Each structure stands twice: as structure tokens, then as C-alpha cells.
């Protein structure tokens, strides 16, 4: 009897233990499930670590070398081309004829005006005879009329002489195209038998004065790089034909304002844009081996002496005039770790197109910085790491 009672007690205790264990297991399961379900609904963030260092400013540009001195020579009168005297790459001297034009119509006009001058001179002789007759006859009225007519004819004669002189100068100037300076013919558009088609008939450049490259960049970057007029820069010339790639010295000839460019801001959540002032650099390159048209590039780079935390621009946010970032704060718990977004205000910063440098006292080494979030964040929001 006592044995049966003892067995019954053991069974009851076992059932209670099993029920308690099942209850605790269920509570633990539902707690973990609830936490897991809640964590799935949290904003998902992509993070990265800031690096300590100086901000690097870069200025890169490429282009084609153009002659520092170049003249585009149009057809002066629109006449048909009679003969082209040079071809591309020919060296020419100042004043050398390059193109001859069909000036037959202008020459005929000049002949007609010359004949008209002869007629006026003959008519003047007739008026002079009439003036002499009026002087001998003593008729005052006829004398005055003859005198006025004589003066008028002389004026007409002077006008005609000036007209002929102008036609001669125009004909001399327009019947041929001449080189304005010593140089090289870089382009020939003139075609014999045809008039100009809107392009200059000839392009002549001077290789004596070298070649130039124009580039634009952000005014702030150019200032940070301390680029100045007269400064020597390295110009990389790409390989072309039998010419290997090489590096030449270039000289900053001019720095001028070049308006502004419109730039989007990665830190601005509403996609607002800003205007960035620009500067234009004109760089002179002189070398006997250059012919013009070479592909060249320039790269300037300098790291600031100031040190700070470097962050991708996408990590920076703005609320009105306030700039800030979010870093991740980790809280350890019995059921797992929680990650909290903490807002860090930035009072001062420097930046380039890729990175922003903030003061070294705003972060600690190893801090995780939120670069991207699936939802807008507020200070203190729980997040889940990607």
C-alpha cells in the first residue's frame, strides 16, 4: 500500500516537472519568436567604419592638345576656289598664298569702273572748254553755270577714282588667301571649283608658340591644391603611332572663372542640388616632338595636413542647417544583442566628391557608421544590421 502511494507521488512530481518544463519551453520559444519577428520588422542598415587620416583633394582632366596660336581663314568674298596651293601638314611662311579664287567677275567690274572714269575725264574736258568759252564771252550767268558744272565733274571724278582704288584693294585682298604667320597647315576645306560650304577654307597653326590644354575643376579643389599661374605641372602624353607615351612639363598660363556646375548632394535626403563654382585652367605645353592633336591627361593630388575621421559622403545627412551622421550602439542582452541608431551632430567638416572629414573627437575607433537604411531613422531607433 505504501509502495503504491510512493509510486503515485513520483508520477505526480514527474508530470508536474514535465508540465513546468513544457511551460517554460513554450514561454522561451514564444519570447524568442516574438523577438525574432520584431527584429525582422526593424529598419535594415548597411554600415561601415570610418578611417582616420587626411582628406585627399584630386583634380584630373584629359583632352586633346590644341595649338596655342591658330587661325581659321574663311573665304574672304565667297568666290569659287580656282586653285589650292598647299595641303595639310605643309609648313608655310607669313604672306604665302594658300588658295587662289576665281576673281573674273570682280575684274570685269574693275574694268567697267575704269572705263567709266575715262568717260568722266572726257566729259570734264568738254566742260573745261565750255568754261573757257564763257570766260571769253563775258556772260556772267553762263560763266557761273560753267564753273559749277566744272566743280561737280571734278568731284565725280574724285569719287570714281576712290571707288576704283577701293576695288583694286578689295581684289588684291580677296583674290587669294595668304598665311597670317609662319606655321603649319592643319586643315584644308577648300575644294577647287566650289565655293565655301560654311567652314573656313584653311586652318593654320603656329607650332613655335607651343600647344595648350584647357581644363575645368571645382574652384575649392584648385585652391586647396594651391594651383597658381606660372606653376609647372606634369602632362602625360598618350602613345600615338610611332610616338611612345611620355611625360612633359606644362605651365599654367591662365586661371579664370568658369561659372558654376550643378551638383547633387548625397547627404541631402530630398535630393536638393547646389551650385559649385568652377575655374578654368589653360596649360601651355611646348616640345619639338608635338604635332597637335595628341591625347593628354593631368592628375593633381594632395592630402590635407589636418587629420580627422573620413566618411563616405552617403553617410552624411542634413536637417536644415544641421549636419549629422548615425552610428550604431550595441546593447548586450540575455536574449541577444540590440543595435541602436545614435545621432552624432557634426559642427565642422571638410569634403571632396567622395569623402567628408569630421573632427577626430566625434567618433571612437571601431564605431560602426550607418551608410544606408531601408527606412528613415531617428535617434534611438532599433535597427538590424545587413
XYZ file of C-alpha atoms in Angstrom:
386
model
C 0.000 0.000 0.000
C 2.814 2.372 0.926
C 4.665 1.366 -2.246
C 1.689 2.264 -4.381
C 1.384 5.672 -2.736
C 5.087 6.359 -3.254
C 4.797 5.439 -6.931
C 1.803 7.719 -7.299
C 3.753 10.650 -5.776
C 6.661 10.078 -8.124
C 4.333 10.030 -11.127
C 2.643 13.241 -9.965
C 6.002 15.007 -9.470
C 7.167 13.801 -12.857
C 4.012 15.129 -14.514
C 4.442 18.472 -12.727
C 8.090 18.673 -13.866
C 7.132 17.829 -17.433
C 4.337 20.410 -17.401
C 6.664 23.054 -15.909
C 9.375 22.269 -18.430
C 6.872 22.455 -21.302
C 5.540 25.745 -19.973
C 8.993 27.284 -19.638
C 9.991 25.955 -23.056
C 6.862 27.454 -24.568
C 7.498 30.791 -22.902
C 11.097 30.755 -24.100
C 10.021 29.786 -27.623
C 7.373 32.482 -27.870
C 9.755 35.051 -26.395
C 12.450 34.185 -28.924
C 9.893 34.021 -31.731
C 8.487 37.394 -30.718
C 11.964 38.947 -30.647
C 12.835 37.379 -33.984
C 9.591 38.573 -35.545
C 10.136 42.064 -34.174
C 13.732 42.186 -35.380
C 12.624 41.306 -38.912
C 10.442 44.416 -38.976
C 13.274 46.731 -37.841
C 14.956 49.079 -40.352
C 17.750 47.290 -42.175
C 21.025 49.233 -42.296
C 24.323 48.943 -44.116
C 27.304 50.024 -42.064
C 30.988 50.756 -42.406
C 33.847 52.035 -40.289
C 35.398 55.479 -40.534
C 39.121 55.712 -41.144
C 41.459 58.206 -39.554
C 43.545 60.361 -41.895
C 43.747 63.482 -44.028
C 41.331 64.427 -46.800
C 42.688 63.896 -50.312
C 41.945 66.501 -52.974
C 42.167 65.362 -56.597
C 41.990 67.174 -59.897
C 42.007 65.056 -63.039
C 41.424 66.070 -66.638
C 42.141 64.805 -70.117
C 41.831 66.282 -73.551
C 43.480 66.958 -76.874
C 46.367 69.376 -77.305
C 45.389 72.374 -79.398
C 47.777 74.906 -80.942
C 48.314 77.912 -78.701
C 48.023 80.110 -81.795
C 45.643 79.103 -84.556
C 43.858 80.966 -87.329
C 40.730 79.841 -89.164
C 40.843 81.508 -92.579
C 37.464 81.904 -94.306
C 36.799 82.565 -97.982
C 37.001 86.388 -97.965
C 34.374 87.011 -100.670
C 32.591 83.705 -101.139
C 34.085 83.225 -104.609
C 34.723 79.820 -106.161
C 38.104 78.280 -105.473
C 40.360 78.385 -108.544
C 43.382 76.593 -107.120
C 44.536 75.162 -103.781
C 48.277 75.722 -103.403
C 49.021 73.783 -100.192
C 47.978 70.596 -98.423
C 47.636 69.564 -94.793
C 50.883 69.418 -92.760
C 52.660 71.797 -95.175
C 54.812 74.430 -93.498
C 54.030 77.953 -94.683
C 55.548 81.412 -94.299
C 53.747 84.603 -93.388
C 52.170 86.130 -96.516
C 52.478 82.938 -98.577
C 49.459 82.334 -100.892
C 47.394 79.334 -99.853
C 44.310 79.477 -102.099
C 43.534 81.335 -105.350
C 39.940 82.367 -106.094
C 38.022 82.959 -109.311
C 38.009 86.769 -109.440
C 36.789 87.185 -113.040
C 33.570 88.976 -112.069
C 35.410 91.411 -109.803
C 38.000 92.085 -112.507
C 35.245 92.873 -115.027
C 33.653 95.253 -112.543
C 37.002 96.982 -112.100
C 37.401 97.321 -115.878
C 33.898 98.776 -116.174
C 34.593 101.343 -113.478
C 37.921 102.237 -115.118
C 36.141 102.842 -118.416
C 33.595 104.958 -116.567
C 36.469 107.051 -115.203
C 37.773 107.593 -118.734
C 34.329 108.777 -119.824
C 34.198 111.212 -116.899
C 37.578 112.629 -117.845
C 36.435 113.166 -121.421
C 33.263 114.856 -120.137
C 35.423 117.030 -117.865
C 37.443 118.216 -120.860
C 34.200 119.237 -122.579
C 33.107 121.244 -119.518
C 36.531 122.891 -119.358
C 36.102 124.031 -122.981
C 32.677 125.452 -122.132
C 34.155 127.281 -119.156
C 36.819 128.853 -121.376
C 34.198 129.952 -123.901
C 32.077 131.501 -121.122
C 35.115 133.354 -119.805
C 35.931 134.787 -123.244
C 32.282 135.637 -123.981
C 31.909 137.600 -120.775
C 28.427 136.261 -119.938
C 28.362 136.146 -116.140
C 25.443 133.719 -115.945
C 26.983 131.216 -118.329
C 30.311 131.624 -116.566
C 28.828 130.764 -113.167
C 26.957 127.768 -114.570
C 30.070 126.506 -116.331
C 32.116 126.941 -113.164
C 29.596 124.974 -111.049
C 29.426 122.213 -113.632
C 33.214 122.047 -113.752
C 33.461 121.663 -109.947
C 30.743 118.984 -109.959
C 32.534 116.993 -112.639
C 35.799 117.201 -110.717
C 34.072 115.855 -107.592
C 32.522 112.997 -109.588
C 35.968 112.233 -110.953
C 37.463 112.128 -107.439
C 34.682 109.822 -106.202
C 35.209 107.494 -109.140
C 38.963 107.376 -108.564
C 38.398 106.438 -104.907
C 35.919 103.759 -105.949
C 38.417 102.240 -108.381
C 41.171 102.331 -105.772
C 38.880 100.517 -103.316
C 38.005 97.874 -105.895
C 41.698 97.293 -106.596
C 42.465 96.870 -102.893
C 39.473 94.568 -102.457
C 40.505 92.496 -105.460
C 44.079 92.182 -104.200
C 42.800 91.187 -100.769
C 40.141 88.692 -101.881
C 41.639 87.043 -104.953
C 43.895 84.885 -102.740
C 44.138 83.545 -99.193
C 47.516 84.090 -97.517
C 49.144 82.728 -94.356
C 48.829 85.205 -91.444
C 52.014 83.912 -89.774
C 54.685 81.238 -90.037
C 53.166 77.873 -89.190
C 51.669 74.597 -90.343
C 48.515 73.936 -92.371
C 46.367 71.805 -90.070
C 43.131 71.706 -92.089
C 42.187 72.220 -95.749
C 38.478 72.566 -96.533
C 38.799 74.448 -99.832
C 37.821 72.424 -102.928
C 38.774 73.593 -106.410
C 35.759 74.643 -108.460
C 33.496 75.097 -105.431
C 32.639 77.980 -103.137
C 32.941 77.676 -99.360
C 30.451 75.462 -97.531
C 30.333 77.435 -94.281
C 33.646 76.176 -92.922
C 36.959 78.027 -93.027
C 38.807 77.257 -96.243
C 42.076 76.813 -94.379
C 43.278 76.408 -90.786
C 46.854 77.405 -89.974
C 48.520 76.938 -86.591
C 51.823 78.055 -85.144
C 53.901 75.288 -83.574
C 56.510 77.829 -82.499
C 54.305 79.049 -79.640
C 53.537 75.507 -78.464
C 50.238 73.868 -77.617
C 47.694 74.207 -74.869
C 45.158 72.225 -72.894
C 42.117 73.743 -71.209
C 40.518 72.072 -68.208
C 37.923 72.991 -65.600
C 37.649 71.996 -61.958
C 35.990 72.981 -58.701
C 37.340 76.313 -57.503
C 37.706 74.998 -53.930
C 39.758 71.988 -55.065
C 42.021 74.151 -57.224
C 42.514 76.452 -54.251
C 43.282 73.554 -51.898
C 45.826 72.228 -54.397
C 47.376 75.721 -54.481
C 47.492 75.810 -58.284
C 48.913 79.164 -59.433
C 49.746 80.932 -62.678
C 53.264 80.068 -63.810
C 53.274 76.754 -61.941
C 54.807 73.740 -63.696
C 52.647 70.608 -63.959
C 53.295 67.131 -65.307
C 51.370 66.414 -68.517
C 51.045 62.752 -69.556
C 51.009 62.297 -73.338
C 49.404 59.077 -74.582
C 51.206 56.848 -77.078
C 50.290 57.533 -80.706
C 51.666 55.887 -83.819
C 55.422 55.625 -83.524
C 55.462 58.018 -80.555
C 55.641 56.276 -77.144
C 53.810 57.505 -74.070
C 55.773 60.194 -72.282
C 55.532 62.913 -69.664
C 56.158 66.582 -70.455
C 56.231 69.753 -68.396
C 53.311 72.119 -68.776
C 52.950 75.654 -67.465
C 49.746 77.125 -66.029
C 49.215 80.093 -68.329
C 45.856 81.326 -67.057
C 43.334 80.696 -64.271
C 39.891 82.190 -64.844
C 36.348 81.865 -63.513
C 34.263 79.349 -65.443
C 30.788 79.745 -63.973
C 29.298 77.002 -61.802
C 28.169 73.423 -62.123
C 25.052 71.936 -60.565
C 25.807 69.069 -58.198
C 23.512 66.780 -56.259
C 24.235 66.167 -52.586
C 24.428 62.603 -51.320
C 23.841 63.943 -47.825
C 20.527 65.557 -48.738
C 17.567 63.203 -48.316
C 15.264 65.267 -50.529
C 17.665 65.388 -53.452
C 18.288 69.133 -53.463
C 21.123 70.442 -55.626
C 23.836 73.021 -55.080
C 25.943 75.175 -57.384
C 29.689 74.598 -57.249
C 31.929 77.438 -58.537
C 34.344 76.388 -61.282
C 37.747 77.561 -62.506
C 39.250 77.131 -65.965
C 42.955 76.343 -66.300
C 44.870 76.981 -69.516
C 48.076 74.951 -69.601
C 50.847 75.632 -72.104
C 52.974 72.722 -73.388
C 55.981 73.184 -75.665
C 58.026 70.346 -77.143
C 59.593 69.839 -80.599
C 58.043 66.368 -80.852
C 54.456 67.618 -80.568
C 52.300 67.992 -83.665
C 48.965 68.862 -82.093
C 46.009 66.552 -81.571
C 47.802 64.369 -79.003
C 45.680 62.879 -76.215
C 46.979 64.145 -72.873
C 45.958 63.956 -69.224
C 46.777 65.743 -65.980
C 46.382 64.435 -62.431
C 46.955 66.511 -59.313
C 46.592 65.054 -55.822
C 47.311 66.345 -52.341
C 46.354 65.185 -48.836
C 45.459 67.781 -46.228
C 47.702 68.237 -43.201
C 44.641 68.227 -40.918
C 43.583 64.794 -39.658
C 40.116 63.525 -38.843
C 37.620 60.728 -39.411
C 36.954 60.089 -43.098
C 33.425 59.037 -44.013
C 31.726 58.341 -47.354
C 29.505 61.258 -48.357
C 26.487 58.956 -48.307
C 26.813 58.737 -44.504
C 26.254 62.486 -44.055
C 22.703 63.787 -43.543
C 21.267 67.267 -43.262
C 18.293 68.690 -41.412
C 18.047 72.378 -42.243
C 21.410 73.845 -41.343
C 22.407 70.885 -39.158
C 24.631 68.105 -40.463
C 24.798 64.739 -38.732
C 25.537 61.035 -39.041
C 24.140 57.896 -37.412
C 26.391 55.429 -35.632
C 25.401 52.041 -34.204
C 25.304 51.467 -30.437
C 25.269 47.809 -29.367
C 23.379 46.664 -26.256
C 24.034 43.172 -24.968
C 21.110 41.181 -23.519
C 20.234 37.695 -22.314
C 18.133 37.060 -25.420
C 20.586 38.606 -27.877
C 22.182 41.914 -28.723
C 20.255 45.013 -29.732
C 21.544 47.646 -32.145
C 20.508 51.268 -31.650
C 20.961 54.168 -34.104
C 22.601 57.152 -32.384
C 22.658 60.593 -33.964
C 26.035 62.372 -33.975
C 25.955 66.080 -34.853
C 28.782 67.488 -36.983
C 29.800 71.074 -36.249
C 32.692 71.311 -38.731
C 33.779 69.290 -41.736
C 35.728 69.309 -44.976
C 34.884 67.263 -48.029
C 35.552 66.280 -51.601
C 33.411 64.461 -54.152
C 33.787 61.133 -52.345
C 34.532 61.687 -48.663
C 33.864 64.018 -45.755
C 36.323 64.575 -42.911
C 34.902 65.281 -39.449
C 36.800 66.149 -36.225
C 38.578 63.255 -34.520
C 36.652 63.747 -31.248
C 33.271 62.877 -32.781
C 33.873 59.113 -33.039
C 35.844 56.277 -31.490
C 37.886 53.713 -33.322
C 35.738 50.762 -34.339
C 32.432 52.675 -34.339
C 30.017 51.412 -36.976
C 28.634 54.197 -39.161
C 25.284 53.777 -40.896
C 25.766 54.319 -44.618
C 22.335 53.297 -45.845
C 18.973 52.494 -44.271
C 15.836 50.856 -45.612
C 13.751 53.444 -43.715
C 14.274 56.994 -42.417
C 15.883 56.887 -38.977
C 15.501 58.831 -35.765
C 17.871 58.964 -32.817
C 17.287 55.882 -30.641
C 15.652 53.689 -33.302
C 16.430 49.992 -33.107
C 17.948 48.652 -36.319
C 19.134 45.367 -37.751
C 22.467 45.029 -39.467
C 22.676 43.919 -43.040
